[in-house]
PDB file of C-alpha atoms and ligand atoms in Angstrom:
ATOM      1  CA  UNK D1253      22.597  12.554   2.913  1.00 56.00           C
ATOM      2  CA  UNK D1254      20.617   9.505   3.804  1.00 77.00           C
ATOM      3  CA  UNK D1255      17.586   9.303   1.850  1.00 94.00           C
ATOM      4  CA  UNK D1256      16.303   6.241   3.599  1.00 96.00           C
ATOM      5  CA  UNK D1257      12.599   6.784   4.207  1.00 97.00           C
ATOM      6  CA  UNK D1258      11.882   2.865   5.282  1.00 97.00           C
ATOM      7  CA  UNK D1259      13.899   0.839   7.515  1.00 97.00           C
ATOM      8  CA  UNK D1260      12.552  -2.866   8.373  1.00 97.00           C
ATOM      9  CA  UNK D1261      15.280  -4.457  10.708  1.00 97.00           C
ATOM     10  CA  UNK D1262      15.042  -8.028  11.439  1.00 97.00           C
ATOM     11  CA  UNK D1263      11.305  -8.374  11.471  1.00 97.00           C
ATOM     12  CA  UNK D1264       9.641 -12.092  12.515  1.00 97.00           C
ATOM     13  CA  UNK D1265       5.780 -12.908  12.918  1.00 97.00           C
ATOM     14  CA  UNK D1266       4.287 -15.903  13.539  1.00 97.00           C
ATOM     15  CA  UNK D1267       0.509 -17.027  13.380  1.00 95.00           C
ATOM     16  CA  UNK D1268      -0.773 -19.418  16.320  1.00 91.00           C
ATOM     17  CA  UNK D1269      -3.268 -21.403  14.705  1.00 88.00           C
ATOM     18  CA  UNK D1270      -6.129 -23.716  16.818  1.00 84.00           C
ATOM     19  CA  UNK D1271      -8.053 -26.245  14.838  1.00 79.00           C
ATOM     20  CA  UNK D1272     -10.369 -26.824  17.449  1.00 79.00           C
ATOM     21  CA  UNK D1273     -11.094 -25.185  21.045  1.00 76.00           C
ATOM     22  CA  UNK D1274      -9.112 -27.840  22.918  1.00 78.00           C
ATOM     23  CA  UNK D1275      -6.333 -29.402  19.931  1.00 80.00           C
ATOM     24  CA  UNK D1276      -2.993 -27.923  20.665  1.00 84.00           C
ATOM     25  CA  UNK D1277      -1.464 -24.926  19.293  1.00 85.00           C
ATOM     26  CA  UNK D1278       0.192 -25.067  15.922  1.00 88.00           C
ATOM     27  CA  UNK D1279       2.685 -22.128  14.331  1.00 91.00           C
ATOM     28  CA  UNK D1280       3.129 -20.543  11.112  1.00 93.00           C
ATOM     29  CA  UNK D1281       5.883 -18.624  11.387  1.00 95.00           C
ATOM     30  CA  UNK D1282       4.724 -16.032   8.261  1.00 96.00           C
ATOM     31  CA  UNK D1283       8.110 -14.026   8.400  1.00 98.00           C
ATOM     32  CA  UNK D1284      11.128 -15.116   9.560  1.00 97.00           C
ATOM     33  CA  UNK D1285      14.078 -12.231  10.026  1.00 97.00           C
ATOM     34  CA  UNK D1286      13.289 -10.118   7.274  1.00 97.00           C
ATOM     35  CA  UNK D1287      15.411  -6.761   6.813  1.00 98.00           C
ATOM     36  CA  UNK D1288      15.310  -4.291   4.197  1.00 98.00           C
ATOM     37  CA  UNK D1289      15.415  -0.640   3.118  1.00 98.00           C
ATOM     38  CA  UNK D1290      13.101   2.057   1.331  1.00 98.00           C
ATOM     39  CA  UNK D1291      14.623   5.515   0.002  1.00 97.00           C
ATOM     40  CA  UNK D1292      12.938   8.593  -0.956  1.00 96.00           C
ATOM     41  CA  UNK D1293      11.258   8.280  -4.725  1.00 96.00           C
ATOM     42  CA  UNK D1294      12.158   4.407  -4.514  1.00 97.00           C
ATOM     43  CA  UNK D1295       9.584   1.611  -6.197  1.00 98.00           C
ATOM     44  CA  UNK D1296      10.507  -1.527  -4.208  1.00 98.00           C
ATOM     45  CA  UNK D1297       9.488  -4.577  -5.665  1.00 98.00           C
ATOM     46  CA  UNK D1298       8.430  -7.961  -3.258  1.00 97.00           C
ATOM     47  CA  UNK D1299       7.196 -10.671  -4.834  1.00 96.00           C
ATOM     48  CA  UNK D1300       7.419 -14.298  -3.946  1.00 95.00           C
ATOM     49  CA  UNK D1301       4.632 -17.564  -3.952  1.00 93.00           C
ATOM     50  CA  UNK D1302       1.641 -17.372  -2.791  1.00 93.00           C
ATOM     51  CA  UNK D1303       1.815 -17.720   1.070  1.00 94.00           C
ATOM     52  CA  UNK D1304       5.459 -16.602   1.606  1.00 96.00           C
ATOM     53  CA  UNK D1305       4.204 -13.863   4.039  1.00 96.00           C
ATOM     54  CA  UNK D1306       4.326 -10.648   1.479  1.00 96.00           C
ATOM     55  CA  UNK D1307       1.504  -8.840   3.151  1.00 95.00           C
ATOM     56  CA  UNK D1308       1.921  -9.866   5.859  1.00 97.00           C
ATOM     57  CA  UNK D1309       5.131  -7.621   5.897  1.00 97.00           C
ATOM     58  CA  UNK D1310       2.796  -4.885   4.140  1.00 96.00           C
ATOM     59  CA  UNK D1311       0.520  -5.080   7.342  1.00 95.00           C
ATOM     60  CA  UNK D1312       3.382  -5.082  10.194  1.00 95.00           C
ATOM     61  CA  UNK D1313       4.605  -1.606   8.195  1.00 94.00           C
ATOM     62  CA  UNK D1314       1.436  -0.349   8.494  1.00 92.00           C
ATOM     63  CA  UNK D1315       0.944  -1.694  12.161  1.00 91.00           C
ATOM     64  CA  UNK D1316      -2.225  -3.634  11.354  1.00 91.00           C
ATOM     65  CA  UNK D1317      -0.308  -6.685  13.137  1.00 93.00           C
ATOM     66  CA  UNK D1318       2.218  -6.880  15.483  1.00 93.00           C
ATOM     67  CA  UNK D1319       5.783  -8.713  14.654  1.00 95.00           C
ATOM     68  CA  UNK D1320       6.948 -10.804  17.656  1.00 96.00           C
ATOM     69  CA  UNK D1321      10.257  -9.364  17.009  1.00 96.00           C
ATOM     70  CA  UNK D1322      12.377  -6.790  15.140  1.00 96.00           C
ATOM     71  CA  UNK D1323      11.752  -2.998  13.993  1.00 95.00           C
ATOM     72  CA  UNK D1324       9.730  -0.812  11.455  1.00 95.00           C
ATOM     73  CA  UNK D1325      11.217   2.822  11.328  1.00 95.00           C
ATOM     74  CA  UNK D1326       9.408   5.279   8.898  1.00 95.00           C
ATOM     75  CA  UNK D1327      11.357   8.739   8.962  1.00 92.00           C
ATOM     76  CA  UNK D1328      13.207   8.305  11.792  1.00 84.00           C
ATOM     77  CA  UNK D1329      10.027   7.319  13.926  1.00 90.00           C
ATOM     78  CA  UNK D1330       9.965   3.697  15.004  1.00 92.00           C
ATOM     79  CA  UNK D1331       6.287   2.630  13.691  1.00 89.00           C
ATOM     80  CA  UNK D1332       6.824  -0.284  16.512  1.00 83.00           C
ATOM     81  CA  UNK D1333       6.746   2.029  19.559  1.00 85.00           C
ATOM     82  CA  UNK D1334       4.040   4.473  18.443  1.00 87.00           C
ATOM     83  CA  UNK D1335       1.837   5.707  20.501  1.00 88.00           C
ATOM     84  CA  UNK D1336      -2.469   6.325  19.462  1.00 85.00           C
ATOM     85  CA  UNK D1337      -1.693  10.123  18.037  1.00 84.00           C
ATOM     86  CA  UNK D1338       1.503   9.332  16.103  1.00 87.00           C
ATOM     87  CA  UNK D1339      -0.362   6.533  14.866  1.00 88.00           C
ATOM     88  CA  UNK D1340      -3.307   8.049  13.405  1.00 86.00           C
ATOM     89  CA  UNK D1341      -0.121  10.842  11.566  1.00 85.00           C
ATOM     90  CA  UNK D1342       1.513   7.706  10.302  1.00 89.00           C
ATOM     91  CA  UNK D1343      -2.133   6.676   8.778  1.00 88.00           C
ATOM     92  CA  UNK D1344      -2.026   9.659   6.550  1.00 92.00           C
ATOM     93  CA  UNK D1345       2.324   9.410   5.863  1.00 94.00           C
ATOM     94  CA  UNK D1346       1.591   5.734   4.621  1.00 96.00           C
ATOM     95  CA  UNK D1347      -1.573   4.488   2.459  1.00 95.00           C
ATOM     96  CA  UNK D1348      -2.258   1.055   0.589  1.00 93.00           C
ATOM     97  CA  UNK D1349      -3.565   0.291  -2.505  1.00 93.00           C
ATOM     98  CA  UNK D1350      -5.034  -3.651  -1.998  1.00 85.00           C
ATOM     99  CA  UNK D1351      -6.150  -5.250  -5.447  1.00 82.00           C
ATOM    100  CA  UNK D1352      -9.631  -3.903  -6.399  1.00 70.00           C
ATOM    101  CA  UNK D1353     -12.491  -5.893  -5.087  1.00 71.00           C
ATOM    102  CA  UNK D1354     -16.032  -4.985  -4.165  1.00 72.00           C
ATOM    103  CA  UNK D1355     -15.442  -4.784  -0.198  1.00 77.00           C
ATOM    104  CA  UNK D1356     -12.297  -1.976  -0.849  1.00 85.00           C
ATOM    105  CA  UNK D1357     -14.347   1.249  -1.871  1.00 92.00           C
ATOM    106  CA  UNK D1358     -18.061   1.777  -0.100  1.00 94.00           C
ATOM    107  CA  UNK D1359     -20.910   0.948  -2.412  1.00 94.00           C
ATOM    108  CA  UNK D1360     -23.321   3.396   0.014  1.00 96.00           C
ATOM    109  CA  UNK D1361     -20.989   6.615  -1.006  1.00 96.00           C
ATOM    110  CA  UNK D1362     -20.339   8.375  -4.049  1.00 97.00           C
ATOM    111  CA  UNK D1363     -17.081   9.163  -5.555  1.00 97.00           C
ATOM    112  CA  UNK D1364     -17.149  12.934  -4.072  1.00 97.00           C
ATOM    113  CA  UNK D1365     -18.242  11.509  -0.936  1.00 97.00           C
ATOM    114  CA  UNK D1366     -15.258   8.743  -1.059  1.00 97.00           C
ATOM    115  CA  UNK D1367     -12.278  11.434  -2.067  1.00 97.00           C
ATOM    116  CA  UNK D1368     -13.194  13.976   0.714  1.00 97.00           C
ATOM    117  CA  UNK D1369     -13.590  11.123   3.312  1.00 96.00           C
ATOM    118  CA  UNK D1370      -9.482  11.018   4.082  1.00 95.00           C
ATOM    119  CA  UNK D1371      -9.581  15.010   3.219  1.00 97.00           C
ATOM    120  CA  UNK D1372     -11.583  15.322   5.757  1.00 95.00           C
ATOM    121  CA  UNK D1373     -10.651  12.800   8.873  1.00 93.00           C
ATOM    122  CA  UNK D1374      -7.088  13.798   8.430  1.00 93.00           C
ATOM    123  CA  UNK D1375      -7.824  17.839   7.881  1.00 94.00           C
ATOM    124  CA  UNK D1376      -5.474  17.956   4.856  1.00 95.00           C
ATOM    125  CA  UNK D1377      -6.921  21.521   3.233  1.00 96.00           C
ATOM    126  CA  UNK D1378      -9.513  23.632   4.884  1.00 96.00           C
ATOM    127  CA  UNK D1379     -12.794  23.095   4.960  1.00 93.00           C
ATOM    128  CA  UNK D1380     -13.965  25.528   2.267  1.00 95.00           C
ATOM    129  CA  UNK D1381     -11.320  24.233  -0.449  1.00 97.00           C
ATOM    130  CA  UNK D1382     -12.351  20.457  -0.079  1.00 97.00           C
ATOM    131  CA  UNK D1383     -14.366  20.456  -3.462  1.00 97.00           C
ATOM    132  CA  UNK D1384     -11.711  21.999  -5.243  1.00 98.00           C
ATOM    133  CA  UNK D1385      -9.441  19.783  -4.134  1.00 98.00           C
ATOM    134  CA  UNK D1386     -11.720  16.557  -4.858  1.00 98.00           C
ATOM    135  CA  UNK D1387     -11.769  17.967  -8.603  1.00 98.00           C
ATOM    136  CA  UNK D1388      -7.864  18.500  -8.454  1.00 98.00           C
ATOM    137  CA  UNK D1389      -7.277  14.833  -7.273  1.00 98.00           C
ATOM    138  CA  UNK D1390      -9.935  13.682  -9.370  1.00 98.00           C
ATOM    139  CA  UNK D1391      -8.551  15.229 -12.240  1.00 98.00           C
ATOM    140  CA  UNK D1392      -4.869  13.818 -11.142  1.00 97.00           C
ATOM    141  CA  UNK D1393      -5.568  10.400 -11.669  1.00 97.00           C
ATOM    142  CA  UNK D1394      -7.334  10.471 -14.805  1.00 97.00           C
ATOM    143  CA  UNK D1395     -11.185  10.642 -13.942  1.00 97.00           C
ATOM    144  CA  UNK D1396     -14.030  13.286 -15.391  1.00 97.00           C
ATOM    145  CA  UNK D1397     -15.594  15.391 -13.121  1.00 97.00           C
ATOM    146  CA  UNK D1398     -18.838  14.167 -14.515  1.00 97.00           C
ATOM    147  CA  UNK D1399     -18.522  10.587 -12.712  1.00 97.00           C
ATOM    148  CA  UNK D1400     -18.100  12.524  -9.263  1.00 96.00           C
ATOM    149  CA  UNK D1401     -22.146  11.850  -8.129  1.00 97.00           C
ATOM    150  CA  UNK D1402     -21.921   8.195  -9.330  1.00 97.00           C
ATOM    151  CA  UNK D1403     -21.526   5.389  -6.751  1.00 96.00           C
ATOM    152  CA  UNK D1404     -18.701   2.685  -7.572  1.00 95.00           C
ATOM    153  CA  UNK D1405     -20.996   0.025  -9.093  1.00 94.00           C
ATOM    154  CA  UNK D1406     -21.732   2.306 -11.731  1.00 95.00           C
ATOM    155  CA  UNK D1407     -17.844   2.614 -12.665  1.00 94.00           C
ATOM    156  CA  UNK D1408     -15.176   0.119 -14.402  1.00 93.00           C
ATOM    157  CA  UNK D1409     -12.482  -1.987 -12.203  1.00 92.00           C
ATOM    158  CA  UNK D1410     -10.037   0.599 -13.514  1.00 93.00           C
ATOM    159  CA  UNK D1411     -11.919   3.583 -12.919  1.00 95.00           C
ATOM    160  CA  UNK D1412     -12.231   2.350  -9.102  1.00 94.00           C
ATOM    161  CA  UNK D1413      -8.701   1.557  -8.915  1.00 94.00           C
ATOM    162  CA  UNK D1414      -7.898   5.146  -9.902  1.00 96.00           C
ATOM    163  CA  UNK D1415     -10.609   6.340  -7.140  1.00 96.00           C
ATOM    164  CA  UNK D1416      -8.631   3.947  -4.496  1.00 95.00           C
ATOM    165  CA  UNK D1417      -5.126   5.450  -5.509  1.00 96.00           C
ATOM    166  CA  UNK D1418      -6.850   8.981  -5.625  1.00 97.00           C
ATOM    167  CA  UNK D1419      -7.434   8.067  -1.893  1.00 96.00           C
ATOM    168  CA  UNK D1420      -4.304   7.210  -0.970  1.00 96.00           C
ATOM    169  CA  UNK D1421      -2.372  10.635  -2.211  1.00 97.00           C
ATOM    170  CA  UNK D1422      -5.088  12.542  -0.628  1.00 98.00           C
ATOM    171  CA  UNK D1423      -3.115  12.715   2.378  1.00 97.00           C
ATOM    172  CA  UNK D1424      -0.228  13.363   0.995  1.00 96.00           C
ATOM    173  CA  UNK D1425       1.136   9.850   1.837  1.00 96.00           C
ATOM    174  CA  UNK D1426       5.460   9.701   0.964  1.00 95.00           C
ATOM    175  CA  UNK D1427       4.614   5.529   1.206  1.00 97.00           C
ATOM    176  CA  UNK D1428       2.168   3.612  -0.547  1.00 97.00           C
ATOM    177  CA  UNK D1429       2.098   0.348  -0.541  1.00 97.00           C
ATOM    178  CA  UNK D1430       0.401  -0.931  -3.609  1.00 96.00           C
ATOM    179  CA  UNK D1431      -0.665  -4.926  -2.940  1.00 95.00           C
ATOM    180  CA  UNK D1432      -1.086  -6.505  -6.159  1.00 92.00           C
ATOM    181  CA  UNK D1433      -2.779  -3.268  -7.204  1.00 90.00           C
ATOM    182  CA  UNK D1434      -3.475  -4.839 -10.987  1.00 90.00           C
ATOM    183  CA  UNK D1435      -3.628  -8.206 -10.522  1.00 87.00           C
ATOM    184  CA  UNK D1436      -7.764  -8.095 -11.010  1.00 86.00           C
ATOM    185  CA  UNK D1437      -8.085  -5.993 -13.851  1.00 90.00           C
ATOM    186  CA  UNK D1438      -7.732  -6.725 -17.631  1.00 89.00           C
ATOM    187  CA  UNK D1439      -4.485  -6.767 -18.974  1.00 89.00           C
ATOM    188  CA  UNK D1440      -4.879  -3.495 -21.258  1.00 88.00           C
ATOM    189  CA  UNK D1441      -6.149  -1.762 -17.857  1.00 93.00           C
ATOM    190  CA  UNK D1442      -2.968  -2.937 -15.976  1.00 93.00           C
ATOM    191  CA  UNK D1443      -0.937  -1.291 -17.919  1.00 94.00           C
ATOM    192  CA  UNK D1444      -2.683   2.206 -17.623  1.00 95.00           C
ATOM    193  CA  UNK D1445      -2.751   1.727 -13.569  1.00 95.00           C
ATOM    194  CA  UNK D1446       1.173   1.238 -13.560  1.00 95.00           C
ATOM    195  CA  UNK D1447       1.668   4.114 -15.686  1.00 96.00           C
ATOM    196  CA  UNK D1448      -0.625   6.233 -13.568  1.00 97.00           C
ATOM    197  CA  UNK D1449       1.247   5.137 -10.385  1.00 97.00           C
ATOM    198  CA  UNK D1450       4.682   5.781 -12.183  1.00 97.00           C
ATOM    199  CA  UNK D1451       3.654   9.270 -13.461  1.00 97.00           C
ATOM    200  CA  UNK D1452       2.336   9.751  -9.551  1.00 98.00           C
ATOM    201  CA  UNK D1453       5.822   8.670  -8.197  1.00 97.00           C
ATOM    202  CA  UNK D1454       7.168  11.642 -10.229  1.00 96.00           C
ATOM    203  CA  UNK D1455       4.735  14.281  -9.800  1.00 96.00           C
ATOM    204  CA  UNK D1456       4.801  13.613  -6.086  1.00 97.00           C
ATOM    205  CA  UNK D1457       7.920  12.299  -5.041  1.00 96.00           C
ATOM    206  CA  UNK D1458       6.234   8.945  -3.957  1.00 97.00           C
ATOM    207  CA  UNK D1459       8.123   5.960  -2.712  1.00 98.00           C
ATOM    208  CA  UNK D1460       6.289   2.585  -3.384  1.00 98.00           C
ATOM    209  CA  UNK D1461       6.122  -1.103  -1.597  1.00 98.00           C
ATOM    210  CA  UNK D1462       4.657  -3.119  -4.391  1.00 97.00           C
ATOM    211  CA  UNK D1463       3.531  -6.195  -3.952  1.00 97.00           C
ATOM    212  CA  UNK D1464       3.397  -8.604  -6.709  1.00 93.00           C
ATOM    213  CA  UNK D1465       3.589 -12.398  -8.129  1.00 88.00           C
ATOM    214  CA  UNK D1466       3.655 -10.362 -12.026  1.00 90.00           C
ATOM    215  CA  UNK D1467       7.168 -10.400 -12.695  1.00 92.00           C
ATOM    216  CA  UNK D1468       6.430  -8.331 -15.999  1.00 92.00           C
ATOM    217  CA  UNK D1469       5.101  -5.521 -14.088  1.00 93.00           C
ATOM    218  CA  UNK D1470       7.317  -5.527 -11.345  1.00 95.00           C
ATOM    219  CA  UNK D1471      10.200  -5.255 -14.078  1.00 95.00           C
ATOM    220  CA  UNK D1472       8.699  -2.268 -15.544  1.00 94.00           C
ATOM    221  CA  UNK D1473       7.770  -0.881 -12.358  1.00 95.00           C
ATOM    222  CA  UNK D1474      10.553  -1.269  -9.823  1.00 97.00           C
ATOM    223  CA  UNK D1475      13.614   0.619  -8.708  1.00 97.00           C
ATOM    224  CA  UNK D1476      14.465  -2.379  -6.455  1.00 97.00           C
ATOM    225  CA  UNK D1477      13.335  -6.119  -6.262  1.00 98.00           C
ATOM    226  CA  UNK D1478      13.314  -8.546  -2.491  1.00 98.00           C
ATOM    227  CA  UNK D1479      12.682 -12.112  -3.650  1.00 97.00           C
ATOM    228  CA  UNK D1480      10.991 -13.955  -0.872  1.00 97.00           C
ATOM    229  CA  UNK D1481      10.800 -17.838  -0.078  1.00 97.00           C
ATOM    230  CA  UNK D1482       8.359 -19.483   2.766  1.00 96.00           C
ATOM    231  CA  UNK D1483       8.850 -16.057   4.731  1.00 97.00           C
ATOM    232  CA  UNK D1484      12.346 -15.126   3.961  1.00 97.00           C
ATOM    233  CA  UNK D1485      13.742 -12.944   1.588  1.00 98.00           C
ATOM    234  CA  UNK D1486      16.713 -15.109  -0.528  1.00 97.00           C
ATOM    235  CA  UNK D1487      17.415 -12.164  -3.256  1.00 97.00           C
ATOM    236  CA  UNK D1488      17.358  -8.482  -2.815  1.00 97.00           C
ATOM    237  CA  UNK D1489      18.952  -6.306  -5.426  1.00 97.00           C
ATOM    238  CA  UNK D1490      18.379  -3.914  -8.074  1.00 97.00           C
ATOM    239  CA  UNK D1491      15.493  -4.604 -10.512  1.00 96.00           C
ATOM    240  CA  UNK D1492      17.798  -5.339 -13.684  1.00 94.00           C
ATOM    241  CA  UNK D1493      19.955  -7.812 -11.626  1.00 94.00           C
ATOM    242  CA  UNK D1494      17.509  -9.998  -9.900  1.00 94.00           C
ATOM    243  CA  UNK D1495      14.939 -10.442 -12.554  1.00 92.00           C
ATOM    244  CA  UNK D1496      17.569 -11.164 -15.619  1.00 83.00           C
ATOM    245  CA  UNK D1497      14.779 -12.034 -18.016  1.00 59.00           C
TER     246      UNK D1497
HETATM  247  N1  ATP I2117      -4.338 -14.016  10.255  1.00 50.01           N
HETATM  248  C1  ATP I2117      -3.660 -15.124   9.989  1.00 50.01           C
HETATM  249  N2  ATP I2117      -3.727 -16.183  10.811  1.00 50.01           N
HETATM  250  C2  ATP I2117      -3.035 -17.298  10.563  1.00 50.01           C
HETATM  251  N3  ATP I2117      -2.210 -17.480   9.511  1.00 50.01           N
HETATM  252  C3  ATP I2117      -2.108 -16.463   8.643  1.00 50.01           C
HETATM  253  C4  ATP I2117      -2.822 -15.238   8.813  1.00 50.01           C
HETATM  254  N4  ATP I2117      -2.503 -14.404   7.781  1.00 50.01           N
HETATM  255  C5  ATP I2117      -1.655 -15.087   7.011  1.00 50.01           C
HETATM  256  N5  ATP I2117      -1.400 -16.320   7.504  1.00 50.01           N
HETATM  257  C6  ATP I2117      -0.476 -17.327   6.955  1.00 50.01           C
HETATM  258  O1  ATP I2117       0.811 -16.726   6.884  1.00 50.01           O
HETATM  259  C7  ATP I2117       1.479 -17.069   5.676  1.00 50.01           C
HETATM  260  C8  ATP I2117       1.813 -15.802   4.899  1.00 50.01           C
HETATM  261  O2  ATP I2117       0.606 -15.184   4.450  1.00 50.01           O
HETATM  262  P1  ATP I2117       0.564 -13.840   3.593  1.00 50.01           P
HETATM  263  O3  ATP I2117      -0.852 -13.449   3.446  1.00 50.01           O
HETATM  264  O4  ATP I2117       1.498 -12.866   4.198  1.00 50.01           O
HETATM  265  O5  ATP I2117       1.164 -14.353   2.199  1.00 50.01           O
HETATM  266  P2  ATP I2117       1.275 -13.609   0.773  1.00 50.01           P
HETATM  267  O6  ATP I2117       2.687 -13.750   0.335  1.00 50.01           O
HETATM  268  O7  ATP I2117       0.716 -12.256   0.870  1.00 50.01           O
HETATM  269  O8  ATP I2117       0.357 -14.529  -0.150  1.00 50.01           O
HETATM  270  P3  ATP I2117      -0.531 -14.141  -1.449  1.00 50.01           P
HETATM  271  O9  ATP I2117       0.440 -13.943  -2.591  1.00 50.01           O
HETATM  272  O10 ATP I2117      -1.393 -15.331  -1.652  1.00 50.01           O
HETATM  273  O11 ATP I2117      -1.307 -12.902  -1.126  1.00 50.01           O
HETATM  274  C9  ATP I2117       0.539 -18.030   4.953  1.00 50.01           C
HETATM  275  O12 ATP I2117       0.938 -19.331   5.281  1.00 50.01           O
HETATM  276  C10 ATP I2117      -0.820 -17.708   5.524  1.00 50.01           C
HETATM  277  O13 ATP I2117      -1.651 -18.832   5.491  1.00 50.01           O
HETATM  278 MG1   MG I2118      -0.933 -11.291  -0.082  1.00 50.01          MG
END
């Protein structure tokens, strides 16, 4: 059986950039023929330098840009061709987790008020068992029930992270794409985020895209490792091969 849940086939995007309303056109080109696969319960690993076009493959899978060529197929539906409605499905099938900043989680809203957002938009339990299922997801990634009327300000970069990935299984996502999910938190809270997402990957039968430039984690973390260079991917094997270190 083919367990494939990803499938990005030949994918290109470049940026036109304009200095100036009348100087002449210049292009990056971000991503340049990338392919590669995602199975079922798979933790795929991209890293690269700074500026060789990693989310900008993370935001082409979740059709947040458009490639100028190739193909994005999640479950047998190309993500390329859909329409509004099979959009807003594939919204709840695959969530990111960016790197915590201020901006990600809504200072005006407390955490009960941030968890049954995405319950709620995307009608994932009814009405009357949204509470319980804020304390079950709550619960899931590690936070007391007691923080639930607190706004994020008044919680640790950890203890928001957790909120942000309690957001993203809320739907019941089989793809999250985690973009340097750890890389602004404190080294001894890194390592409790990564275990939470591993545990996670279990429990739910997750597959991850994490992005990365900490080869440490991704070694501990992923199935699967794509090495990319100035918007191409030069290495793509399993974990233990590519990062021999
Ligand atoms: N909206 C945009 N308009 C123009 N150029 C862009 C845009 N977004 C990204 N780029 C350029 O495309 C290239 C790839 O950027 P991208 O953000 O995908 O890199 P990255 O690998 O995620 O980098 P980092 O590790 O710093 O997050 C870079 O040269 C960047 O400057
Ligand atoms: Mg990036």
């Amino acid at each position: 059986m083919d367990n494939t849940i990803l499938k990005v086939k030949g994918l290109s995007k470049q940026y036109i950039i304009r200095n100036g309303l009348f100087s002449k056109k210049r292009y990056i080109h971000a991503v340049k023929n990338i392919s590669f696969n995602i199975k079922e319960k798979e933790a795929f690993g991209l890293i690269g330098n700074s500026g060789c076009g990693k989310t900008t493959v993370a935001n082409i899978v979740l059709r947040l840009i458009e490639p100028n060529s190739g193909t994005v197929e999640f479950m047998n539906q190309t993500i390329t061709e859909l329409n509004e409605k099979d959009l807003r499905n594939l919204r709840k099938d695959i969530q990111i987790v960016f790197q915590h900043t201020k901006t990600v989680l809504d200072p005006k809203m407390t955490i009960m008020e941030l968890i049954r957002e995405p319950l709620h938009i995307h009608h994932i339990v009814p009405e009357d068992e949204i509470e319980d299922e804020i304390d079950r997801l709550l619960t899931m990634v590690g936070i007391s029930l007691t923080e639930k009327v607190k706004y994020p300000t008044q919680l640790s970069g950890g203890q928001n992270q957790r909120i942000i990935i309690a957001r993203a299984i809320s739907t019941r996502a089989k793809l999250i794409i985690c973009d340097e999910p750890v890389s602004a938190l404190d080294v001894s809270v890194q390592g409790q985020i990564i275990n939470l997402l591993l545990q996670l990957k279990e429990k739910l039968n997750l597959s991850y895209l994490f992005i990365s430039h900490d080869l440490k984690v991704v070694k501990y973390m992923c199935d699967t490792v794509a090495v990319m260079n100035a918007g191409e991917i030069i290495q793509i094997g399993p974990t233990e091969e590519i990062l021999k270190i």
